[in-house]
Amino acid sequence: MSNFDELLTATEREFKSEIENNPLIELVLGGEMKREHYIGYLRETYHMVRHTSRMLSLAGARLGDDYRGLRDWFFEQAREENNHDLFCVKDLKNLGEDVDRVLSVPPMPGSWALVAQNYYMATYGSPLGILGVASLTEGLGAGLGKVVADTLKQQYGLERGQVTFIKSHAGLDARHIEDVKQAVDGLLVRDSDLDEVVQGRRMTIHYYGQMFRDVLSAAC
């Protein structure tokens, strides 16, 4: 079994309970989403994603020459992920929202925890855990992105310019998840490295599940 397969197996239970069976996903695919849910999703995603490239750069800077390959991988991913928060801004504008007003609402617990966790791993904890983060975020975009984007257009009547974050990541993340697989399978050095990756993915699953539930509660 490859490292990546072990990673997915080790977190299968959490993924099923927190993501696959998350009430927000069920609500969206079931045709019962409110406009406020989508606005909340874009807001919380913006709060999280605008830190991604900086977090990846910090993580790469902490890796020594024994992790040269992974260090290069982090820097390349930082370039790839830069300014993706602007997709959320574009979607909000095209929805006719007052962007400054929407984004002035502070992050809720899930997105706050994701940002705090990622900066912790990048600066004080193990940067290797960020591979676990990427395995979840890129996997979600690749696996759910197209389905959700199509659902938003077909069932909710949203236009192409109003789903640019989800739609664009359906394609981008399909490539990025392959990059993550290669990194997990080929760029770890020590036997204990995979444990750090598993921990990063496991906690990210929980915090992402919380972010989805935050979106639900914010629209009540």
Short mmCIF file of C-alpha atoms in Angstrom, two decimals, residues 2 15 22 31 38-40 47 49 52 54 71-72 93 103 106 109 117 124 128 133 135-136 170 196 203 212 214 218:
data_model
loop_
_atom_site.label_atom_id
_atom_site.label_comp_id
_atom_site.label_asym_id
_atom_site.label_seq_id
_atom_site.Cartn_x
_atom_site.Cartn_y
_atom_site.Cartn_z
CA SER A 2 1.35 3.43 -0.93
CA PHE A 15 -13.93 11.76 6.25
CA ASN A 22 -22.04 16.71 6.46
CA GLY A 31 -31.78 21.48 -3.55
CA TYR A 38 -23.68 30.30 -0.33
CA ILE A 39 -22.69 33.79 0.79
CA GLY A 40 -21.50 32.32 4.08
CA HIS A 47 -11.01 34.02 5.24
CA VAL A 49 -7.82 30.75 1.41
CA THR A 52 -2.72 29.71 1.87
CA ARG A 54 1.82 32.71 2.82
CA ARG A 71 10.72 22.47 0.11
CA ASP A 72 10.59 23.07 -3.65
CA LYS A 93 -19.48 40.91 -6.61
CA LEU A 103 -16.02 40.13 4.37
CA PRO A 106 -14.92 37.83 11.30
CA PRO A 109 -14.75 28.74 14.43
CA GLN A 117 -3.66 25.21 12.59
CA TYR A 124 6.24 25.92 15.11
CA LEU A 128 4.80 17.89 6.95
CA VAL A 133 -4.14 19.58 4.71
CA SER A 135 -4.72 16.07 0.56
CA LEU A 136 -8.10 17.12 1.97
CA ALA A 170 -12.76 21.51 -9.92
CA GLU A 196 2.54 13.91 10.77
CA MET A 203 -7.57 17.61 12.04
CA PHE A 212 -19.50 23.65 6.83
CA ASP A 214 -20.81 27.17 10.67
CA ALA A 218 -24.97 31.50 10.09
#
